[in-house]
């Protein structure tokens, strides 16, 4: 099993450009999450999904959109990138909520110039 | 709102020694879960240990154990017999119970250095 994979691993964008980050999991998990990690801070939840076709806002959703058309995939989109979105992005999945372990992907380092 | 505080930005320990990383949290809920995650230079987040708030017994996973003080809202991680491979960022995290929201609150992290 590959676990949770993220594509791409690195990306550099110019302000105003758009891009999509892809997260895939092969563990048949219902729950999936997108976090961002900034220096000196822990991870912050951007959006999450509790099942195929459902998405919800997390702590810092502004400037991002998500889609979960297939159970195994969770896409994070930036429609018009801003320098404030320079960060490391992590995807995670879990079987359930609360006590259930979240399995994390390797992260995507995004730089917006 | 819930908060998680890790007051030690950096810690250092000699190989084979014991080190304790501190974490305090604030919540008005009674049902919640606490976690410690390890993030090595590879960036991969790895679950180290978890604690259910309703359990009085402290969780233990091999060389890793916690000191969970619910009344004091404290959740420290003890690493015994430290190894070079333990060097990493460690994050304390809080997650509400099943009747709460989905937001996992992470602390700012503690960077652990292990000296040979």
Coordinates of N, CA and C in Angstrom, one line a residue, chain B:
Chain B
X1 N -12.5 29.0 22.7 CA -11.8 28.2 21.6 C -10.6 27.4 22.2
X2 N -10.4 26.2 21.6 CA -9.4 25.4 22.2 C -8.0 25.9 21.7
X3 N -7.0 25.8 22.6 CA -5.7 26.1 22.2 C -4.7 25.1 22.7
X4 N -3.6 24.9 22.1 CA -2.5 24.0 22.5 C -1.2 24.8 22.5
X5 N -0.5 24.7 23.6 CA 0.7 25.5 23.8 C 1.9 24.6 24.1
X6 N 2.9 24.7 23.3 CA 4.2 24.0 23.6 C 5.2 25.1 23.9
X7 N 5.6 25.2 25.1 CA 6.4 26.3 25.6 C 7.9 26.2 25.3
X8 N 8.3 25.0 24.8 CA 9.8 24.8 24.5 C 10.0 24.7 23.0
X9 N 10.5 25.8 22.4 CA 10.8 25.8 21.0 C 11.8 24.7 20.6
X10 N 12.8 24.5 21.5 CA 13.9 23.6 21.2 C 14.2 22.8 22.5
X11 N 14.6 21.6 22.4 CA 15.1 20.8 23.5 C 16.3 20.0 23.0
X12 N 17.2 19.6 23.9 CA 18.4 18.8 23.6 C 18.5 17.7 24.6
X13 N 18.9 16.6 24.1 CA 19.1 15.4 25.0 C 20.3 14.6 24.6
X14 N 21.0 14.0 25.5 CA 22.1 13.2 25.2 C 21.6 11.8 24.8
X15 N 22.2 11.2 23.9 CA 21.8 9.8 23.5 C 21.8 8.9 24.7
X16 N 20.7 8.1 24.8 CA 20.5 7.1 25.9 C 19.8 7.8 27.1
X17 N 19.8 9.1 27.1 CA 19.1 9.8 28.3 C 17.6 9.9 28.1
X18 N 17.0 10.5 29.1 CA 15.5 10.7 29.0 C 15.2 12.2 28.9
X19 N 14.2 12.5 28.1 CA 13.8 13.9 27.9 C 12.3 14.0 28.0
X20 N 11.8 15.1 28.5 CA 10.4 15.4 28.6 C 10.0 16.6 27.8
X21 N 9.0 16.5 26.9 CA 8.5 17.6 26.2 C 7.2 18.0 26.7
X22 N 7.0 19.3 26.9 CA 5.8 19.8 27.6 C 4.7 20.3 26.6
X23 N 3.5 20.1 27.1 CA 2.3 20.5 26.3 C 1.2 20.9 27.2
X24 N 0.6 22.0 27.1 CA -0.6 22.4 27.8 C -1.7 22.7 26.8
X25 N -2.9 22.6 27.2 CA -4.0 22.8 26.3 C -5.2 23.5 27.1
X26 N -6.1 24.1 26.4 CA -7.2 24.7 27.0 C -8.5 24.3 26.3
X27 N -9.4 23.8 27.0 CA -10.7 23.4 26.5 C -11.7 23.4 27.5
X28 N -13.0 23.5 27.1 CA -14.1 23.4 28.1 C -14.8 22.1 27.9
X29 N -14.4 21.3 27.0 CA -15.0 20.0 26.7 C -14.4 19.0 27.7
X30 N -15.2 17.9 27.8 CA -14.8 16.8 28.7 C -14.4 15.6 27.8
X31 N -14.9 15.6 26.6 CA -14.6 14.5 25.7 C -13.6 14.9 24.6
X32 N -12.4 14.4 24.6 CA -11.4 14.8 23.6 C -10.3 13.8 23.6
X33 N -9.4 14.0 22.6 CA -8.2 13.1 22.5 C -7.0 14.0 22.3
X34 N -5.9 13.5 22.8 CA -4.6 14.2 22.7 C -3.6 13.3 21.9
X35 N -2.8 13.9 21.2 CA -1.8 13.2 20.3 C -0.4 13.8 20.4
X36 N 0.6 13.0 20.2 CA 1.9 13.5 19.9 C 2.3 13.0 18.5
X37 N 2.7 13.9 17.7 CA 3.2 13.6 16.3 C 4.7 13.9 16.2
X38 N 5.4 13.1 15.5 CA 6.8 13.4 15.2 C 7.0 13.8 13.7
X39 N 7.7 14.8 13.5 CA 8.0 15.2 12.1 C 9.5 15.2 11.9
X40 N 10.1 14.2 11.3 CA 11.5 14.2 11.0 C 11.9 15.1 9.8
X41 N 13.1 15.3 9.5 CA 13.5 16.1 8.3 C 12.8 15.8 7.0
X42 N 12.4 14.5 6.9 CA 11.6 14.1 5.7 C 10.3 14.8 5.6
X43 N 9.8 15.4 6.6 CA 8.5 16.1 6.7 C 7.3 15.2 7.0
X44 N 7.6 13.9 6.9 CA 6.4 13.0 7.1 C 6.0 13.1 8.6
X45 N 4.7 13.3 8.8 CA 4.1 13.4 10.1 C 3.8 11.9 10.5
X46 N 4.3 11.6 11.7 CA 4.1 10.2 12.2 C 3.5 10.3 13.6
X47 N 2.5 9.5 13.8 CA 1.8 9.5 15.1 C 2.7 8.7 16.1
X48 N 3.0 9.3 17.2 CA 3.9 8.7 18.2 C 3.0 8.0 19.3
X49 N 2.0 8.8 19.8 CA 1.2 8.2 20.9 C -0.1 9.0 21.0
X50 N -1.1 8.4 21.5 CA -2.4 9.1 21.7 C -3.0 8.8 23.1
X51 N -3.8 9.7 23.5 CA -4.4 9.5 24.9 C -5.9 9.9 24.8
X52 N -6.8 9.1 25.3 CA -8.2 9.4 25.4 C -8.4 10.1 26.7
X53 N -9.1 11.2 26.7 CA -9.3 12.0 27.9 C -10.0 11.3 29.0
X54 N -10.9 10.3 28.6 CA -11.6 9.6 29.7 C -10.8 8.5 30.4
X55 N -9.6 8.2 29.8 CA -8.8 7.2 30.5 C -7.8 7.9 31.5
X56 N -7.8 7.4 32.7 CA -6.9 7.9 33.7 C -5.5 7.4 33.5
X57 N -5.4 6.2 32.9 CA -4.0 5.6 32.8 C -3.3 6.3 31.6
X58 N -2.0 6.6 31.9 CA -1.2 7.2 30.9 C -0.8 6.2 29.8
X59 N -0.9 6.7 28.6 CA -0.5 5.9 27.4 C 1.0 5.7 27.3
X60 N 1.3 4.5 26.9 CA 2.7 4.1 26.7 C 2.9 3.4 25.4
X61 N 4.0 3.7 24.7 CA 4.3 3.0 23.4 C 5.8 2.9 23.4
X62 N 6.3 1.7 23.8 CA 7.7 1.4 23.9 C 8.5 2.4 24.7
X63 N 9.4 3.2 24.1 CA 10.2 4.2 24.8 C 9.4 5.5 25.1
X64 N 8.2 5.6 24.5 CA 7.5 6.8 24.6 C 6.3 6.7 25.6
X65 N 6.2 7.6 26.5 CA 5.1 7.6 27.4 C 4.6 9.0 27.7
X66 N 3.4 9.2 28.2 CA 2.9 10.5 28.4 C 2.5 10.6 29.9
X67 N 2.5 11.9 30.4 CA 2.0 12.2 31.7 C 0.8 13.1 31.5
X68 N -0.3 12.5 31.6 CA -1.6 13.2 31.3 C -2.2 13.7 32.6
X69 N -2.3 15.0 32.8 CA -2.9 15.6 34.0 C -4.1 16.4 33.5
X70 N -5.2 15.7 33.6 CA -6.5 16.3 33.0 C -6.9 17.6 33.8
X71 N -6.8 17.6 35.1 CA -7.2 18.8 35.8 C -6.3 20.0 35.5
X72 N -5.0 19.7 35.3 CA -4.1 20.8 35.0 C -4.0 21.0 33.5
X73 N -4.7 20.2 32.7 CA -4.7 20.4 31.2 C -3.2 20.3 30.7
X74 N -2.6 19.3 31.1 CA -1.2 19.1 30.8 C -1.0 17.7 30.1
X75 N -0.1 17.7 29.1 CA 0.0 16.4 28.4 C 1.5 16.4 27.9
X76 N 2.4 15.9 28.8 CA 3.8 15.9 28.4 C 4.2 14.6 27.8
X77 N 5.2 14.6 27.0 CA 5.8 13.4 26.4 C 7.1 13.1 26.9
X78 N 7.3 11.9 27.4 CA 8.6 11.4 27.9 C 9.2 10.4 26.9
X79 N 10.5 10.7 26.5 CA 11.2 9.8 25.6 C 12.3 9.2 26.4
X80 N 12.3 7.9 26.6 CA 13.4 7.2 27.4 C 14.4 6.6 26.4
X81 N 15.6 6.5 26.9 CA 16.7 5.9 26.1 C 16.7 6.5 24.8
X82 N 16.9 7.8 24.7 CA 16.8 8.6 23.5 C 17.8 8.1 22.4
X83 N 17.4 8.0 21.2 CA 18.2 7.6 20.1 C 18.3 8.7 19.1
X84 N 19.4 8.6 18.2 CA 19.6 9.6 17.2 C 18.4 9.8 16.3
X85 N 17.7 8.7 16.1 CA 16.6 8.7 15.2 C 15.4 9.5 15.8
X86 N 15.5 9.8 17.1 CA 14.4 10.6 17.7 C 14.5 12.1 17.4
X87 N 15.6 12.5 16.8 CA 15.7 13.9 16.5 C 14.7 14.3 15.5
X88 N 13.8 15.3 15.8 CA 12.7 15.7 14.9 C 12.0 16.8 15.6
X89 N 11.0 17.4 14.9 CA 10.0 18.3 15.5 C 8.9 17.4 16.1
X90 N 8.4 17.8 17.2 CA 7.4 17.0 17.9 C 6.2 18.0 18.1
X91 N 5.0 17.6 17.7 CA 3.8 18.4 17.8 C 2.8 17.7 18.7
X92 N 2.3 18.5 19.6 CA 1.2 18.1 20.5 C -0.1 18.5 19.8
X93 N -1.1 17.7 19.8 CA -2.4 18.0 19.1 C -3.6 17.6 19.9
X94 N -4.6 18.4 19.8 CA -5.9 18.2 20.5 C -7.0 17.9 19.5
X95 N -7.8 17.0 19.7 CA -9.0 16.7 18.8 C -10.2 16.5 19.7
X96 N -11.3 17.1 19.3 CA -12.6 17.0 20.1 C -13.1 15.6 19.9
X97 N -14.0 15.2 20.8 CA -14.7 13.9 20.8 C -15.7 13.9 19.6
X98 N -16.4 12.8 19.6 CA -17.3 12.5 18.4 C -18.4 13.6 18.3
X99 N -18.8 14.2 19.4 CA -19.8 15.2 19.4 C -19.3 16.6 19.1
X100 N -18.0 16.7 19.0 CA -17.3 18.0 18.7 C -17.1 18.2 17.2
X101 N -16.3 19.2 16.9 CA -16.0 19.4 15.5 C -14.9 18.6 14.9
X102 N -14.4 18.9 13.7 CA -13.4 18.1 13.1 C -12.0 18.7 13.2
X103 N -12.0 19.9 13.8 CA -10.7 20.6 13.8 C -9.7 20.0 14.8
X104 N -8.6 19.6 14.3 CA -7.5 19.2 15.1 C -6.6 20.4 15.4
X105 N -6.3 20.7 16.6 CA -5.5 21.9 17.0 C -4.1 21.4 17.3
X106 N -3.2 22.0 16.6 CA -1.8 21.6 16.8 C -1.0 22.7 17.6
X107 N -0.1 22.3 18.4 CA 0.8 23.2 19.0 C 1.9 23.7 18.0
X108 N 2.7 24.6 18.4 CA 3.7 25.2 17.4 C 4.9 24.3 17.3
X109 N 5.0 23.3 18.1 CA 6.1 22.3 17.9 C 7.3 22.5 18.8
X110 N 8.0 21.4 19.1 CA 9.3 21.5 19.8 C 10.3 20.7 19.0
X111 N 11.4 21.4 18.7 CA 12.5 20.7 17.9 C 13.4 20.0 18.9
X112 N 13.5 18.7 18.8 CA 14.4 17.9 19.6 C 15.7 17.6 18.9
X113 N 16.8 17.9 19.6 CA 18.1 17.6 19.1 C 18.6 16.4 20.0
X114 N 19.3 15.4 19.4 CA 19.8 14.3 20.1 C 21.3 14.3 19.9
X115 N 22.1 14.4 21.0 CA 23.6 14.5 20.9 C 24.2 13.1 21.1
X116 N 25.1 12.7 20.2 CA 25.8 11.4 20.3 C 26.8 11.4 21.4

